[in-house]
Coordinates of C-alpha atoms and ligand atoms in Angstrom, one line a residue:
X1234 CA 32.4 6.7 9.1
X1235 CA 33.4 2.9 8.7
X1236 CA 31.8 1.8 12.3
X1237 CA 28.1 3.8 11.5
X1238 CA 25.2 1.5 10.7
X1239 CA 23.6 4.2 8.4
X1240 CA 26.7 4.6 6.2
X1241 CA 27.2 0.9 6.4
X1242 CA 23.2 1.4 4.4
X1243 CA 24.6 3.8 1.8
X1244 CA 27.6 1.9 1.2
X1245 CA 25.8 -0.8 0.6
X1246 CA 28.0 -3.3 3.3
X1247 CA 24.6 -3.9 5.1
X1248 CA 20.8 -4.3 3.5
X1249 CA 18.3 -1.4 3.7
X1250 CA 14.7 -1.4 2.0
X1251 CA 15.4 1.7 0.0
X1252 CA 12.3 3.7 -1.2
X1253 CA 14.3 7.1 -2.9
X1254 CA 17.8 8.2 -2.9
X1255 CA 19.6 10.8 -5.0
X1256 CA 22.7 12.6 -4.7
X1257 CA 22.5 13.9 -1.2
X1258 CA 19.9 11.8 0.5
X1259 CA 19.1 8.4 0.8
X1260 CA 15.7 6.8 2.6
X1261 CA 14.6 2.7 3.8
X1262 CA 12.3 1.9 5.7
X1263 CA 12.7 1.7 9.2
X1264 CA 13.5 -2.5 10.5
X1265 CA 11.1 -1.4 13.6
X1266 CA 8.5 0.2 12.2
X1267 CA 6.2 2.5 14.6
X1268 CA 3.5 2.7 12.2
X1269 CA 2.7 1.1 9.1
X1270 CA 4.6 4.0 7.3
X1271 CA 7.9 4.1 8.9
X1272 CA 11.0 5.1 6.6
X1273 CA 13.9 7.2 7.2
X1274 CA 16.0 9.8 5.6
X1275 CA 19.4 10.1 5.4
X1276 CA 21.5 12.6 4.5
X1277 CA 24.9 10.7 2.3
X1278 CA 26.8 13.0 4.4
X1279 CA 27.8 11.5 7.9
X1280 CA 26.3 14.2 10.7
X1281 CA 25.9 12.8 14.1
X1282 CA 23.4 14.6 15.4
X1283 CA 21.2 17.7 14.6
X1284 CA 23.5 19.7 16.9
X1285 CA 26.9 19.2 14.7
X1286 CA 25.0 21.1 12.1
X1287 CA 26.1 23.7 10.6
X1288 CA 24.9 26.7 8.5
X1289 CA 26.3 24.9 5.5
X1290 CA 24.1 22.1 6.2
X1291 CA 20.9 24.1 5.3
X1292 CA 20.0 22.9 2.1
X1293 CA 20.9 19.7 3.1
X1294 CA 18.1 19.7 5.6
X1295 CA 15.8 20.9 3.5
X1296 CA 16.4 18.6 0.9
X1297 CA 16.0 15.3 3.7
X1298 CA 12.4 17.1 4.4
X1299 CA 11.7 17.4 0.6
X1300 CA 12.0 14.1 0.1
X1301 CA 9.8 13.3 2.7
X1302 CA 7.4 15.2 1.3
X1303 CA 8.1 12.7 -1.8
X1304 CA 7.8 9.5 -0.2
X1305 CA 4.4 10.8 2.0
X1306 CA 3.1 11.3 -1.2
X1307 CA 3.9 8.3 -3.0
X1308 CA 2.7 6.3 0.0
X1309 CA -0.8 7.8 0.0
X1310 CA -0.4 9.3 3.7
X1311 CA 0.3 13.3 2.7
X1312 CA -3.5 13.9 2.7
X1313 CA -4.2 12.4 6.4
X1314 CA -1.0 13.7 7.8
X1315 CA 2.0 12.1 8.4
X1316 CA 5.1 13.4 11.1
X1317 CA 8.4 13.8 9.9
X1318 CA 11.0 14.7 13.4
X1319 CA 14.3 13.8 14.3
X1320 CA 15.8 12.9 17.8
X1321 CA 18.6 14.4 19.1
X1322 CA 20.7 12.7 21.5
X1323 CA 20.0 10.0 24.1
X1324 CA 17.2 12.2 26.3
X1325 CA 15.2 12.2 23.2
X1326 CA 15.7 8.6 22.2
X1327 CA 18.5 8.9 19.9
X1328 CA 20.1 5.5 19.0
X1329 CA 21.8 5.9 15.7
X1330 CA 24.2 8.3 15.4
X1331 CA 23.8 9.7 12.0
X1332 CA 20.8 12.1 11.4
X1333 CA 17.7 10.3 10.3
X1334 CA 14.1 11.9 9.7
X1335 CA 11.6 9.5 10.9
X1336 CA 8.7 9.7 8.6
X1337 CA 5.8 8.5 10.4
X1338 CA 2.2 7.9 9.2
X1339 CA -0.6 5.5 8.1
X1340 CA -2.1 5.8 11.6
X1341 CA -3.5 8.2 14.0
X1342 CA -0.1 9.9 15.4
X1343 CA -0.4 11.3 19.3
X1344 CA 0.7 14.4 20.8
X1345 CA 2.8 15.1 22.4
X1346 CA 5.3 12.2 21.6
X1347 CA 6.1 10.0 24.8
Ligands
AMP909 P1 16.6 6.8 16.7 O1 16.1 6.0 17.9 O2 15.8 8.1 16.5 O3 18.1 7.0 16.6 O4 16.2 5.9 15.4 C1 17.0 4.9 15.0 C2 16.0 4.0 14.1 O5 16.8 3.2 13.3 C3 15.1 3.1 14.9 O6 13.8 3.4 14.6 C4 15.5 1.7 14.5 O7 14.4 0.8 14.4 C5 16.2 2.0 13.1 N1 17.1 1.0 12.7 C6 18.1 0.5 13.4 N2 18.8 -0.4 12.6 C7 18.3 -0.4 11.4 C8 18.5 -1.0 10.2 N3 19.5 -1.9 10.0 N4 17.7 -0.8 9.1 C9 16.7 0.1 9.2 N5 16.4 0.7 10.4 C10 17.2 0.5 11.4
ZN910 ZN1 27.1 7.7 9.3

């Protein structure tokens, strides 16, 4: 998708502080960071939202919340708890049009979310 701000990331047209990619996912940190941990995955593969999914997407998914579970360790927050979530459309705060797992931590997290 030439006009997407995360593909414009993994193709390398715009900047991104990039903590772990490999064939299918790619993760930087956030540029507005909600807590002092704030990255996000990305799947290489340009999905909208969580609701153009499909079943062929599974391992896909799985694999953006495995390397989560990477970069929580590496950053020393997998022990005090860290929140990985994505937003789905505007209601929910959706800005960027390409899935993205926020991984949150470093910091006390509420709940629920506001
Ligand atoms: P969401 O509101 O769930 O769609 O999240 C989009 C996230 O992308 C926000 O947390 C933004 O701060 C972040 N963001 C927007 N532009 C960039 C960028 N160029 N590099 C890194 N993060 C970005
Ligand atoms: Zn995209």
């Amino acid at each position: 998708m030439s006009d997407c701000l995360f593909c414009k990331i993994i193709n390398g047209e715009i900047p991104g502080e990039i903590v772990y990619q490999d064939d299918d996912v790619l993760a930087f940190r956030d540029i507005n960071p909600q807590a002092p941990l704030h990255v996000l995955v990305i799947p290489r593969k340009h999905i909208p939202t969580i609701n153009d999914l499909d079943s062929g997407d599974a391992e896909l998914v799985g694999k953006m919340y495995l390397a989560a579970k990477k970069i929580a360790a590496e950053e020393g927050v997998a022990e005090a708890g860290y929140r990985a979530l994505m937003n789905c459309n505007a209601g929910a705060g959706q800005t960027v049009f390409h899935i993205h797992l926020h991984v949150l931590g470093g910091r006390s997290l509420g709940w629920p979310p506001g």
